Structure formats: C-alpha cells, structure tokens
Short mmCIF file of C-alpha atoms in Angstrom, two decimals:
data_model
loop_
_atom_site.label_atom_id
_atom_site.label_comp_id
_atom_site.label_asym_id
_atom_site.label_seq_id
_atom_site.Cartn_x
_atom_site.Cartn_y
_atom_site.Cartn_z
CA MET A 1401 6.08 6.88 -10.45
CA ILE A 1402 8.79 5.91 -8.02
CA VAL A 1403 8.32 2.51 -6.43
CA PRO A 1404 10.44 1.35 -3.51
CA TYR A 1405 11.95 -2.10 -3.66
CA ARG A 1406 10.41 -4.61 -1.30
CA ALA A 1407 12.62 -5.86 1.49
CA LEU A 1408 11.73 -9.42 2.37
CA PRO A 1409 12.61 -10.92 5.75
CA GLY A 1410 15.58 -13.22 5.38
CA SER A 1411 17.00 -11.59 2.27
CA VAL A 1412 19.79 -9.04 2.24
CA GLN A 1413 18.67 -7.65 -1.11
CA ALA A 1414 15.36 -5.90 -1.62
CA ARG A 1415 13.77 -6.54 -5.01
CA PRO A 1416 11.49 -4.69 -7.42
CA PHE A 1417 7.89 -5.75 -6.93
CA LEU A 1418 4.92 -3.92 -8.42
CA ASP A 1419 1.53 -4.28 -6.76
CA VAL A 1420 -0.99 -4.33 -9.58
CA LEU A 1421 -4.73 -4.68 -9.92
CA VAL A 1422 -5.47 -7.61 -12.20
CA GLY A 1423 -8.83 -7.48 -13.96
CA PRO A 1424 -11.79 -6.91 -11.66
CA ALA A 1425 -9.94 -8.03 -8.52
CA PRO A 1426 -10.80 -6.04 -5.40
CA PHE A 1427 -7.20 -6.47 -4.26
CA ARG A 1428 -3.72 -6.04 -5.68
CA VAL A 1429 -1.19 -8.77 -6.26
CA ALA A 1430 2.56 -8.48 -6.22
CA GLY A 1431 4.50 -9.04 -9.41
CA LEU A 1432 8.27 -9.29 -9.56
CA VAL A 1433 9.46 -6.85 -12.20
CA ASP A 1434 11.75 -8.98 -14.35
CA SER A 1435 13.34 -7.57 -17.49
CA GLY A 1436 14.55 -11.03 -18.43
CA ALA A 1437 11.09 -12.56 -18.51
CA VAL A 1438 9.07 -12.61 -21.71
CA HIS A 1439 5.62 -12.96 -20.16
CA GLY A 1440 3.55 -11.87 -17.24
CA LEU A 1441 2.77 -14.98 -15.24
CA PHE A 1442 0.61 -15.63 -12.21
CA HIS A 1443 -0.78 -18.64 -10.39
CA PRO A 1444 -4.35 -19.57 -11.46
CA ASP A 1445 -5.62 -18.95 -7.92
CA VAL A 1446 -5.07 -15.25 -8.59
CA ALA A 1447 -7.48 -15.50 -11.51
CA ALA A 1448 -9.97 -17.47 -9.43
CA GLU A 1449 -9.99 -14.96 -6.59
CA ALA A 1450 -10.16 -12.10 -9.08
CA ASP A 1451 -13.17 -13.60 -10.89
CA ILE A 1452 -11.23 -13.93 -14.13
CA ASP A 1453 -12.72 -16.68 -16.28
CA LEU A 1454 -9.93 -18.75 -17.81
CA SER A 1455 -12.25 -21.07 -19.74
CA GLY A 1456 -11.70 -19.14 -22.96
CA ALA A 1457 -8.00 -18.67 -22.46
CA GLU A 1458 -5.51 -19.85 -25.05
CA THR A 1459 -3.33 -22.63 -23.71
CA ARG A 1460 0.30 -22.68 -24.80
CA PRO A 1461 3.23 -24.64 -23.40
CA ILE A 1462 6.30 -22.78 -22.18
CA GLU A 1463 9.40 -23.90 -20.34
CA ILE A 1464 9.78 -22.39 -16.90
CA GLY A 1465 12.82 -22.20 -14.67
CA PRO A 1466 16.31 -23.65 -14.80
CA ARG A 1467 14.93 -27.21 -14.80
CA ARG A 1468 13.08 -26.36 -17.99
CA VAL A 1469 9.75 -27.51 -16.63
CA LEU A 1470 7.25 -27.66 -19.47
CA ALA A 1471 4.16 -25.94 -18.22
CA GLU A 1472 0.74 -25.55 -19.78
CA VAL A 1473 -0.02 -21.86 -19.49
CA ARG A 1474 -3.42 -20.31 -20.05
CA PHE A 1475 -2.99 -16.90 -21.66
CA LEU A 1476 -5.58 -14.16 -21.58
CA VAL A 1477 -5.55 -10.41 -22.23
CA VAL A 1478 -6.58 -8.69 -19.01
CA PRO A 1479 -6.67 -5.08 -17.84
CA LEU A 1480 -3.97 -4.12 -15.38
CA GLU A 1481 -3.79 -1.02 -13.21
CA TYR A 1482 -1.15 0.65 -11.12
CA GLU A 1483 -1.82 3.94 -9.35
CA GLY A 1484 -4.51 4.98 -11.80
CA VAL A 1485 -2.53 4.00 -14.90
CA THR A 1486 -4.24 1.25 -16.84
CA TRP A 1487 -3.08 -0.96 -19.66
CA GLU A 1488 -4.14 -4.25 -21.23
CA ALA A 1489 -1.65 -7.04 -21.44
CA GLU A 1490 -1.55 -10.75 -22.01
CA LEU A 1491 -1.03 -12.64 -18.78
CA GLY A 1492 -0.34 -16.33 -18.43
CA PHE A 1493 -1.74 -18.40 -15.59
CA THR A 1494 -0.02 -21.61 -14.60
CA GLU A 1495 0.31 -23.76 -11.52
CA SER A 1496 4.02 -23.91 -12.25
CA MET A 1497 4.21 -20.40 -10.83
CA THR A 1498 4.37 -19.85 -7.12
CA LEU A 1499 1.29 -18.19 -5.67
CA ASP A 1500 3.57 -16.08 -3.48
CA TRP A 1501 4.05 -13.52 -6.24
CA GLY A 1502 3.74 -13.21 -9.98
CA LEU A 1503 6.13 -12.24 -12.69
CA LEU A 1504 5.86 -9.07 -14.77
CA GLY A 1505 8.02 -9.40 -17.84
CA GLN A 1506 8.41 -7.73 -21.20
CA SER A 1507 4.96 -8.29 -22.69
CA ALA A 1508 3.07 -7.51 -19.50
CA LEU A 1509 4.92 -4.44 -18.31
CA PHE A 1510 8.05 -3.31 -20.14
CA ARG A 1511 6.32 -2.60 -23.44
CA TRP A 1512 4.06 -0.14 -21.63
CA PHE A 1513 6.55 1.70 -19.45
CA THR A 1514 10.05 3.07 -19.42
CA ILE A 1515 11.55 1.49 -16.33
CA GLU A 1516 14.68 2.63 -14.56
CA PHE A 1517 16.08 0.46 -11.81
CA ARG A 1518 18.02 2.23 -9.06
CA THR A 1519 19.12 -0.61 -6.83
CA TYR A 1520 21.58 1.71 -5.04
CA ASP A 1521 18.50 3.55 -3.72
CA ASP A 1522 16.31 0.45 -3.47
CA GLU A 1523 13.75 1.88 -5.85
CA PHE A 1524 12.67 1.88 -9.48
CA GLU A 1525 10.82 4.41 -11.57
CA LEU A 1526 7.99 3.71 -13.98
CA THR A 1527 7.15 6.20 -16.70
CA PRO A 1528 4.13 5.32 -18.84
CA ILE A 1529 4.86 5.36 -22.56
CA SER A 1530 2.64 7.82 -24.38
CA ALA A 1531 0.26 6.25 -26.89
CA MET B 485 14.38 6.88 3.41
CA PRO B 486 14.83 5.72 7.01
CA ALA B 487 16.17 2.24 7.60
CA GLU B 488 13.46 1.48 10.13
CA PHE B 489 10.35 3.10 11.48
CA ASP B 490 7.82 2.12 14.07
CA GLU B 491 4.08 1.45 13.91
CA ASP B 492 3.20 5.03 14.82
CA THR B 493 5.30 6.38 11.97
CA ALA B 494 3.81 3.82 9.62
CA GLU B 495 0.34 4.99 10.62
CA ALA B 496 1.33 8.65 10.16
CA ILE B 497 2.61 7.87 6.65
CA ASP B 498 -0.56 5.97 5.89
CA ILE B 499 -2.74 8.89 7.00
CA ALA B 500 -0.69 11.40 5.00
CA ASP B 501 -0.83 9.17 1.94
CA ARG B 502 -4.60 8.79 2.17
CA LEU B 503 -5.10 12.52 2.68
CA LEU B 504 -3.08 13.21 -0.46
CA ARG B 505 -5.25 10.76 -2.35
CA GLY B 506 -8.32 12.76 -1.35
CA VAL B 507 -9.61 10.19 1.10
CA ALA B 508 -11.62 11.45 4.07
CA ILE B 509 -10.22 9.66 7.08
CA VAL B 510 -12.59 8.57 9.80
CA GLY B 511 -11.07 7.23 12.97
CA ARG B 512 -10.53 7.73 16.67
CA TRP B 513 -8.45 10.31 18.47
CA SER B 514 -7.03 10.51 21.98
CA GLY B 515 -5.74 14.06 22.33
CA ALA B 516 -4.86 17.28 20.54
CA THR B 517 -3.23 20.56 21.46
CA ILE B 518 -4.44 23.70 19.72
CA GLU B 519 -4.12 27.46 20.11
CA ALA B 520 -7.17 28.86 21.82
CA ASP B 521 -8.60 32.29 22.51
CA GLY B 522 -11.28 33.24 25.00
CA ASP B 523 -14.10 32.63 22.54
CA LEU B 524 -13.00 29.07 21.93
CA ARG B 525 -12.66 28.43 25.62
CA ALA B 526 -16.18 29.77 26.13
CA PHE B 527 -17.42 27.61 23.26
CA LEU B 528 -15.87 24.51 24.72
CA GLY B 529 -17.07 25.39 28.23
CA ASP B 530 -16.56 22.79 30.92
CA SER B 531 -18.89 20.18 29.51
CA GLU B 532 -18.07 16.58 30.32
CA HIS B 533 -19.94 15.58 27.18
CA GLY B 534 -17.83 17.85 24.97
CA VAL B 535 -18.78 19.68 21.78
CA MET B 536 -18.26 19.08 18.11
CA LEU B 537 -15.14 21.01 17.17
CA GLU B 538 -14.04 21.71 13.63
CA TYR B 539 -10.82 23.52 12.80
CA THR B 540 -8.22 23.81 10.08
CA ALA B 541 -4.51 23.26 10.58
CA THR B 542 -1.43 22.45 8.57
CA HIS B 543 -0.81 18.72 8.53
CA ARG B 544 2.85 17.71 8.71
CA LEU B 545 4.56 14.35 8.52
CA GLN B 546 7.69 13.79 10.61
CA LEU B 547 9.91 11.26 8.92
CA GLY B 548 13.50 10.36 9.67
CA GLY B 549 14.36 13.80 11.03
CA HIS B 550 12.60 15.50 8.14
CA GLU B 551 9.29 17.31 8.13
CA ILE B 552 7.02 17.02 5.11
CA THR B 553 4.21 19.55 4.88
CA ILE B 554 1.18 17.78 3.49
CA GLY B 555 -1.29 20.67 3.30
CA GLU B 556 -4.24 22.27 5.04
CA VAL B 557 -6.47 19.73 6.71
CA ASP B 558 -9.97 20.11 8.08
CA TYR B 559 -10.20 18.34 11.46
CA ARG B 560 -13.59 17.48 12.90
CA LEU B 561 -13.61 16.10 16.43
CA LEU B 562 -16.79 14.59 17.90
CA HIS B 563 -16.70 15.44 20.75
CA ALA B 564 -13.87 17.50 22.24
CA ARG B 565 -13.51 18.94 25.70
CA MET B 566 -10.72 20.70 27.49
CA ALA B 567 -8.44 18.50 29.51
CA PRO B 568 -8.86 19.27 33.22
CA GLY B 569 -6.56 21.71 34.98
CA GLN B 570 -6.00 24.28 32.24
CA ALA B 571 -6.17 28.02 32.80
CA GLY B 572 -5.32 31.23 30.98
CA GLU B 573 -4.85 31.96 27.30
CA GLY B 574 -2.67 30.18 24.78
CA MET B 575 -2.48 26.51 23.92
CA ILE B 576 -5.04 24.13 25.34
CA ARG B 577 -5.10 20.38 25.49
CA LEU B 578 -8.20 18.66 24.15
CA ILE B 579 -9.40 15.20 25.03
CA PRO B 580 -12.42 13.24 23.74
CA GLY B 581 -15.83 13.77 25.31
CA SER B 582 -18.70 11.34 24.81
CA SER B 583 -17.31 10.37 21.39
CA ASP B 584 -13.70 9.93 20.26
CA ARG B 585 -14.63 9.93 16.57
CA ALA B 586 -12.52 12.14 14.33
CA GLU B 587 -12.68 13.02 10.66
CA LEU B 588 -9.84 14.47 8.62
CA ARG B 589 -9.95 15.79 5.10
CA LEU B 590 -7.38 17.63 3.02
CA ILE B 591 -8.69 20.94 1.73
CA GLY B 592 -7.28 23.09 -1.00
CA VAL B 593 -4.12 22.31 -2.91
CA PRO B 594 -1.72 19.88 -1.20
CA GLU B 595 1.85 20.97 -0.59
CA VAL B 596 3.24 17.76 -2.07
CA GLU B 597 1.80 15.75 -4.93
CA ARG B 598 2.29 12.37 -3.33
CA LEU B 599 4.63 10.38 -1.15
CA ASP B 600 6.51 8.61 -3.88
CA GLY B 601 9.13 6.24 -2.61
CA VAL B 602 7.64 5.96 0.85
CA THR B 603 4.08 4.75 0.87
CA SER B 604 4.32 1.17 -0.28
CA TRP B 605 7.47 0.39 1.61
CA VAL B 606 7.23 -1.79 4.70
CA PRO B 607 10.41 -2.53 6.63
CA ALA B 608 11.26 -6.19 6.89
CA ALA B 609 11.18 -5.94 10.69
CA MET B 610 7.48 -5.06 10.60
CA LEU B 611 6.79 -8.14 8.50
CA GLU B 612 8.47 -10.54 10.91
CA PRO B 613 5.29 -11.25 12.93
CA HIS B 614 3.73 -12.44 9.66
CA VAL B 615 6.55 -14.65 8.41
CA GLY B 616 5.17 -17.56 6.42
CA ARG B 617 1.66 -16.11 6.32
CA TRP B 618 -0.38 -14.37 3.69
CA VAL B 619 -0.84 -10.68 4.35
CA ALA B 620 -3.07 -7.91 3.06
CA GLN B 621 -0.90 -4.81 2.88
CA SER B 622 -2.38 -1.36 2.43
CA GLY B 623 0.09 1.47 2.17
CA THR B 624 2.65 0.93 4.88
CA ARG B 625 0.43 -1.27 7.02
CA VAL B 626 -0.45 -4.91 7.21
CA ILE B 627 -4.20 -4.77 7.74
CA ALA B 628 -4.86 -8.51 7.86
CA SER B 629 -3.13 -11.85 7.61
CA GLY B 630 -4.27 -15.37 6.95
CA ASP B 631 -3.17 -18.94 6.31
CA THR B 632 -4.10 -18.83 2.63
CA PHE B 633 -4.24 -16.38 -0.26
CA ALA B 634 -8.04 -16.65 -0.27
CA ASP B 635 -8.21 -16.03 3.48
CA ALA B 636 -6.16 -12.84 3.27
CA ALA B 637 -8.10 -11.69 0.19
CA GLU B 638 -11.41 -12.20 1.98
CA LYS B 639 -10.22 -10.21 4.99
CA ALA B 640 -9.03 -7.44 2.69
CA ARG B 641 -12.44 -7.36 1.00
CA ALA B 642 -14.16 -7.21 4.39
CA SER B 643 -11.98 -4.29 5.48
CA GLY B 644 -13.16 -2.25 2.52
CA ARG B 645 -9.61 -1.15 1.82
CA LEU B 646 -7.65 -1.89 -1.30
CA ALA B 647 -4.74 -4.08 -0.29
CA THR B 648 -2.00 -6.15 -1.84
CA ILE B 649 -2.18 -9.86 -1.11
CA TRP B 650 1.17 -11.62 -0.84
CA ARG B 651 2.96 -14.16 1.30
CA VAL B 652 5.82 -13.13 3.54
CA PRO B 653 8.64 -15.64 2.94
CA ALA B 654 9.40 -18.01 5.79
CA THR B 655 13.02 -18.65 4.88
CA THR B 656 15.90 -17.00 3.10
CA GLU B 657 15.54 -19.60 0.36
CA GLN B 658 11.95 -18.50 -0.20
CA ALA B 659 12.81 -14.80 0.04
CA GLU B 660 15.45 -15.13 -2.64
CA ALA B 661 13.60 -17.66 -4.79
CA LEU B 662 12.79 -17.43 -8.43
CA SER B 663 9.11 -16.93 -9.14
CA ALA B 664 8.58 -20.29 -10.78
CA PHE B 665 8.86 -23.62 -9.03
#
C-alpha cells in the first residue's frame, strides 16, 4: 500500500501521515508515522468522538517531548484499520498530545507492517506482516 | 505525480477512486458526447423531457498528461436529450432533460487495481482556504470544515462519507511541529 506524504501549507517538507480508523469511529484520524516513537498516541477527544470508553484504560506516566513533560497517558488496546487491513494495538490517550494529529510509533504500527519511506518521492509503502 | 491539480481533476480522481472501490456513484451531470446511430437518435427523439439512457463506455482518468484506463463503466442518465441543432450520424451531444441525475458503476474487471499514491493526496494549495480550520477530507477532496474537531466530525457523519478529520496548520511553526505539546 503506497501512501503519499501529506504536504501541509507553510511547510516545505511533506511528511508521512496515515489516516486510520480508530475503534468504532465513523471517521479516520491522521497519525504521523514516526519510527522514533515507542507508542501510538492520540488526544482523548479522538476517543470521545469515536465512542471509545477510556474508563477501564490503564494509566501510565510517560515523558513527552524535548521538555520532558510528564504526562498521564491512558492506554487501551483498540482495533485499527487502514484500507481494509485491521490490527489491534495499544494506543495511549493524553491531553499532552495535540489534537491536530496523532502519533503512530513502534507498538501501534511498525510491529504490524514493513514500512519503507521514500521521501525523494514523497511517499511511503506499507506492507502488512503475515501472521 | 503532478505538482498541482485543480478542483475538476481532484473530482475526477475521486470518482475514479470510488469506482475502483466498487462504489456506485450517484450525482448530477451537465453534458456528454457519445457515438450515436439512427436507432439511438430515434430512441432519444426530440423530447424536451428526455429519456432514461443507459450505456457502457471505457472510463479514463486524465492526470498530468497521462491517461489511466479505469475500466468499463455503466452510465445511467436520467434523463438525457439531444442538445439542439444536431443533425446527421456520428457523435451527438447530450444534455439533461427533466432530471440531471446520473449513476455510474464499474462493471467487470477494472483495468487498474487502485490509484495508489494519488488518492489521498491533496495539494497544499487546495488546503489554503481551510488554513487553521478542521477539515473532513475524503479522497482528494475536502468535504467539510469546521471550527472544532467535533464540528468537522459531525459534518463528516452527516455527509455519509468516510473522511479523515484533521486540522490544517495555520502557521509554518504548526505545520512543522512535533506531535506533542
């Protein structure tokens, strides 16, 4: 699955975003594909709009960003889907994340796909890993 | 991939993408040119109301100087009539009659599997009217925008189309930001 990078107004460099279905949401949300991130992280409003109940989520603190902000993150295993490919991954929800887009790191995406970045063509390719 | 394309091209990509996904497209049409013989001309007649016309043709997508053959598409026009001032055999121009509703559906095996690398890409220039706002993006099109995530999500739900909800950055700093605050 070849996915074009997203060009954002004001930036000279397009970046790899993946638009995923999170849980039962009737809409997709954009996640920045980040090989340097451990987790998949989204703002809690994404969970609220997607009817994902965070009351039973496990809360763990993690440090976020260069200022090492200590954030309380509610982690939950949720189904994710992209173009008919589904997988279950642990996502963290924290208000320390911007609502503008989420983060798809190692545990949420990279352990499920082989991912090749081709920045020279402004695209990346996802290949699901066979079970 | 072209550096820029306009709204019409974006719509053409969107239609091709949806056809390849097996979606029956229902919309409006304003004109079509098809090859016609005497029987078709007699069928169409000179009715102002028009007739329901169904035909099959190869659907092609023009993109950046390239032509991508999508596959055979069943076109149903409700209602079509001949544009005034046409005579003789050959190609005829059709215009809507009492209804400009059209339905398109891909039939048979498509010529291409999908439009990888094209369909979720929206040029930055087309996002500029939405700078700083939340958008619902479906394929290559922004189908709704709002002041909040919830607003855009609600409009996407109401449209019945699956869309991605995200905020178009208002500044370079936002566009190049890290995800976390």
